[in-house]
Coordinates of C-alpha atoms in Angstrom, one line a residue:
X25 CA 19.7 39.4 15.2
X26 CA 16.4 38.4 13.0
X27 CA 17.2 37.7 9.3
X28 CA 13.9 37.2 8.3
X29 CA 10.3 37.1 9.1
X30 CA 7.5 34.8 8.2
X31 CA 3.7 33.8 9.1
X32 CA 3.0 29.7 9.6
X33 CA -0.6 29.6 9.0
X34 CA -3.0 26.2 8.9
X35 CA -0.8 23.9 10.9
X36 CA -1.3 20.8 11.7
X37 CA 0.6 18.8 13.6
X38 CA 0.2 14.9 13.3
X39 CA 2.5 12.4 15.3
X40 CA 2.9 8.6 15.6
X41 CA 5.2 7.3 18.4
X42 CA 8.3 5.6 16.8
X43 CA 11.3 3.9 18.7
X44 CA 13.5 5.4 20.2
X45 CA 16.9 3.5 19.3
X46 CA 15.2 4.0 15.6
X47 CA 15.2 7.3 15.9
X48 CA 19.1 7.9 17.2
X49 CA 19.9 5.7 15.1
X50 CA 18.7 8.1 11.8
X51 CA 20.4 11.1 13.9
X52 CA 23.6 12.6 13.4
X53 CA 26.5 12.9 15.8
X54 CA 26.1 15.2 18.4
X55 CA 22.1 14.9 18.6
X56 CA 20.2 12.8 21.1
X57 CA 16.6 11.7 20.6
X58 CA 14.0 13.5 23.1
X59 CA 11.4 11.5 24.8
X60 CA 8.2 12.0 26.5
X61 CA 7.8 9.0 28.7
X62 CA 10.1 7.3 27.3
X63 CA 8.2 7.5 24.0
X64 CA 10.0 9.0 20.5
X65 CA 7.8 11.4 18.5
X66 CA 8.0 11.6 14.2
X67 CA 5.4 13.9 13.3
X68 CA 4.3 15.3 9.7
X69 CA 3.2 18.7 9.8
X70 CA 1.7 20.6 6.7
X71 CA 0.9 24.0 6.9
X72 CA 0.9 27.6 4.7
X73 CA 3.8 29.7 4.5
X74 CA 2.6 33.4 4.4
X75 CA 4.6 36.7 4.2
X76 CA 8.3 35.2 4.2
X77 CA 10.5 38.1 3.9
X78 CA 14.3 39.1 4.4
X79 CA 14.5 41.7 7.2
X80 CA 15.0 44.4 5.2
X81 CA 13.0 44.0 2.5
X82 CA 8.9 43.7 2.5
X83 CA 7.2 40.7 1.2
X84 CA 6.6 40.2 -2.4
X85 CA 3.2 38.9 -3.8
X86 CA 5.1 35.9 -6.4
X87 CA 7.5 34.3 -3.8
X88 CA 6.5 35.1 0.0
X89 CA 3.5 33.0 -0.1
X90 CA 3.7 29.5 -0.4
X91 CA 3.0 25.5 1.2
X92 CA 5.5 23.4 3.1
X93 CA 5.1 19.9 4.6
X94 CA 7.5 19.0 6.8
X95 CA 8.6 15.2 8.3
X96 CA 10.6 15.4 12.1
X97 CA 11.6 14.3 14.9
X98 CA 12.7 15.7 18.6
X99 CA 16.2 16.1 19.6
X100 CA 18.7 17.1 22.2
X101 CA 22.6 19.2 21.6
X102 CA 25.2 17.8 23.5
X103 CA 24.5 20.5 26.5
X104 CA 20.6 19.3 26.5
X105 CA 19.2 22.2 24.6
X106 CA 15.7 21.0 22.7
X107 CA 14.7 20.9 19.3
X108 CA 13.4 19.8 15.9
X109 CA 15.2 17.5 13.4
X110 CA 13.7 17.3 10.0
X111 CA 13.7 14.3 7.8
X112 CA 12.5 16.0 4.8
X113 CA 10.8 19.4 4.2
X114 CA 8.6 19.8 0.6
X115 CA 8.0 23.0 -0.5
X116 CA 6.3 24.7 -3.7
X117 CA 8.6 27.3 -3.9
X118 CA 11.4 26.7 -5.9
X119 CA 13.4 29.4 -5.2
X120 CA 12.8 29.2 -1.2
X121 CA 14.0 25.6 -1.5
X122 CA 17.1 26.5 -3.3
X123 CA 17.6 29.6 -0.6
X124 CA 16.9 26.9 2.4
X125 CA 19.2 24.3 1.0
X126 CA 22.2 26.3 0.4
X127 CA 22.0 28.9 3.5
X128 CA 20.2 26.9 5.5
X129 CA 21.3 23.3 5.3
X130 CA 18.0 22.0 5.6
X131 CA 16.4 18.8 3.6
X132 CA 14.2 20.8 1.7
X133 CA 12.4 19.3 -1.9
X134 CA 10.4 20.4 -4.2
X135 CA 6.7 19.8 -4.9
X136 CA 3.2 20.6 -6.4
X137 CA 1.0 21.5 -3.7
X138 CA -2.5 22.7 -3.2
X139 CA -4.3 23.9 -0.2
X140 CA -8.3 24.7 -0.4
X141 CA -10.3 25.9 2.4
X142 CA -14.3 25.9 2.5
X143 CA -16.3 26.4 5.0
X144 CA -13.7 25.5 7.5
X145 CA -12.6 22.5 5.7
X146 CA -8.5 22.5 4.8
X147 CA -7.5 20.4 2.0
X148 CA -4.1 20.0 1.1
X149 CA -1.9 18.2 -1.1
X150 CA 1.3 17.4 -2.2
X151 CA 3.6 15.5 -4.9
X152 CA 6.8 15.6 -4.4
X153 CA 9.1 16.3 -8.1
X154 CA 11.5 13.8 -9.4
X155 CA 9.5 10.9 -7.6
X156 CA 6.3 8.8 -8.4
X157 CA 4.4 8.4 -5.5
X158 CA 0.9 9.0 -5.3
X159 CA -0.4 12.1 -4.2
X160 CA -0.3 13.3 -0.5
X161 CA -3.4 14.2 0.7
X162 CA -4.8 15.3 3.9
X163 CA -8.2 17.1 4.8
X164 CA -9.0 18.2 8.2
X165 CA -11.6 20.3 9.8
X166 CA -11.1 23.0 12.4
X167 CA -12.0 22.3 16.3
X168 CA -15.9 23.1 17.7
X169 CA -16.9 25.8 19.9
X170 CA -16.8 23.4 22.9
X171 CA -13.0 22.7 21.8
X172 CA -11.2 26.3 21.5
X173 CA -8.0 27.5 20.9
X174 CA -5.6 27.6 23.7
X175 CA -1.7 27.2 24.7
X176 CA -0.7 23.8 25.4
X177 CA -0.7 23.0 29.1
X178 CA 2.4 22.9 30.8
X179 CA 4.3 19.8 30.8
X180 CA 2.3 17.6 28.7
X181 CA 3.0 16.1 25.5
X182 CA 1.2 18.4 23.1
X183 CA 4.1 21.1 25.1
X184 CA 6.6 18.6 24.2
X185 CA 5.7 18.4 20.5
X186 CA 4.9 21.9 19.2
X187 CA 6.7 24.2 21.6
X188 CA 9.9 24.4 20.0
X189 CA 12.2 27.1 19.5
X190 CA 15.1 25.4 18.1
X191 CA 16.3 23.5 14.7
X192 CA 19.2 21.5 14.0
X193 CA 20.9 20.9 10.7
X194 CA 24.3 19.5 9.1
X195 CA 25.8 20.8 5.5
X196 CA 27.1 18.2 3.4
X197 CA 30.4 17.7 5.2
X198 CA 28.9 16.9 8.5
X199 CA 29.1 20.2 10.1
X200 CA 26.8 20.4 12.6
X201 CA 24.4 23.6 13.0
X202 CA 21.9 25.4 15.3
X203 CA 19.2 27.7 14.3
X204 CA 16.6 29.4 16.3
X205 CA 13.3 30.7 15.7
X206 CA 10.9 33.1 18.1
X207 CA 7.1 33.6 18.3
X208 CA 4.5 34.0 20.6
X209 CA 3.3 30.2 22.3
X210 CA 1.1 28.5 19.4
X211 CA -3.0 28.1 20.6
X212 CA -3.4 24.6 19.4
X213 CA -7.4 22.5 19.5
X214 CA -7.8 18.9 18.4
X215 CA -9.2 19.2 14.8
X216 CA -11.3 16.5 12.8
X217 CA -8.7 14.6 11.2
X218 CA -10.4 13.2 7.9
X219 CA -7.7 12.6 5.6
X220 CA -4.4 11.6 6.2
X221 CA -1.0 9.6 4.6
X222 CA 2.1 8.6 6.2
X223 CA 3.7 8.4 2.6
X224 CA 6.1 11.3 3.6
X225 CA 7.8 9.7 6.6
X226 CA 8.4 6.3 4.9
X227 CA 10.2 7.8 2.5
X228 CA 12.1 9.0 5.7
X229 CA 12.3 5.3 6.7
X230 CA 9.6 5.3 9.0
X231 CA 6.8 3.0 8.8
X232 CA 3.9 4.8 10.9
X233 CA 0.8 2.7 11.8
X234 CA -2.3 2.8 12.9
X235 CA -3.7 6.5 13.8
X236 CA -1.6 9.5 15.2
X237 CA -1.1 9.4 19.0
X238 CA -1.4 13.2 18.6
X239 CA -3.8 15.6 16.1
X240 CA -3.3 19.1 16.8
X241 CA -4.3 22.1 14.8
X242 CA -2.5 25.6 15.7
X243 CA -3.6 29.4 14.4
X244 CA -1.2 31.6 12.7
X245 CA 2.1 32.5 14.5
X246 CA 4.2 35.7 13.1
X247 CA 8.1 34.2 13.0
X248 CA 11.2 35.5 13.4
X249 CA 13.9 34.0 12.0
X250 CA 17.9 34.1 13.5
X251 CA 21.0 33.0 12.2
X252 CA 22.3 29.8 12.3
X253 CA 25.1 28.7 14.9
X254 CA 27.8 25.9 13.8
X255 CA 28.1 23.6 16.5
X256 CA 30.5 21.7 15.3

């Protein structure tokens, strides 16, 4: 069954390697961390939400279109199916944030955000509302002739980080839920990373340093969305 569809346009995928005991620690029962060689994965991943739509109805020009940055981490059920935890999940759509919070069970917040794109420049930015930090920003440039598009290679870590298919999520009292999303395998390139802040995952508790162990850029992937499964 697909309740939805939705375009994810503009990603990029940054990640720093975190510990893992860190990680599982922050994870609620039932979830295991994933590892790549042994190594724990939070990534921060901004990116354009285009065309978001409920099945039955076609998009509509003053709420399917809209930003989202997201903070996560990789995960494993209790029967060792993959997926995507999310710390945190800003949005400047205050409608989709209260649809995604209260259907959805996911950590979403809202924010003013901005993206511009010149001449193959992407800037984007975001402030989440009700706090005072600064403004997020990050600016990237898309990947050179000599570095195209293409699936990630089997079995290596950019596989690991983007390819996946699966999202976890607990309501309030601790229910635990599965959610599942299809596309067609992203085509990721390594971008010109130029601006960047780690701001949204220490707000998550995680202190990132130095640069990201992975910068990935993706093209536009058309999404469909299926219902949620309580686990527990």
């Amino acid at each position: 069954m697909i309740l939805g569809t939705q375009r994810w346009n503009d990603l990029l995928f940054l990640h720093w390697e975190v510990d893992a005991a860190r990680v599982q620690a922050s994870l609620p029962a039932g979830l295991t961390v994933d590892t790549f060689g042994g190594k724990a994965y939070v990534g921060i991943v901004p990116f354009c939400m285009e065309r978001v739509r409920p099945a039955f109805l076609p998009p509509l020009p003053w709420l399917s279109w809209f930003l989202e940055l997201n903070v996560r981490t990789y995960v494993r059920d209790a029967h060792g199916a993959p997926g995507v935890w999310f710390y945190s999940l800003d949005c400047n759509q205050p409608i989709g944030v209260m649809l995604a919070q209260s259907f959805f069970h996911l950590p979403y917040r809202h924010a003013r955000m901005t993206a511009r794109r010149s001449d193959g420049l992407i800037r984007y930015r975001c402030q989440r509302r009700g706090n005072t930090p600064p403004v997020w920003d990050f600016a990237w440039r898309g990947p050179s002739a000599s570095s195209p598009y293409a699936p990630a290679g089997a079995n290596t870590l950019s596989e690991f980080l983007v390819e996946r298919y699966v999202l976890y999520c607990a309501d309030p009292h601790g229910a635990l839920y599965k959610g599942r999303v299809s596309h067609t395998p992203y085509e990721i390139a390594e971008p010109t990373l130029i601006e960047h802040t780690t701001a949204p995952a220490a707000l998550a508790g995680f202190v990132l340093s130095g640069p990201p162990a992975s910068v990935l850029a993706a093209r536009a992937v058309d999404v469909n969305i299926h219902p949620l499964v309580r686990q527990r």
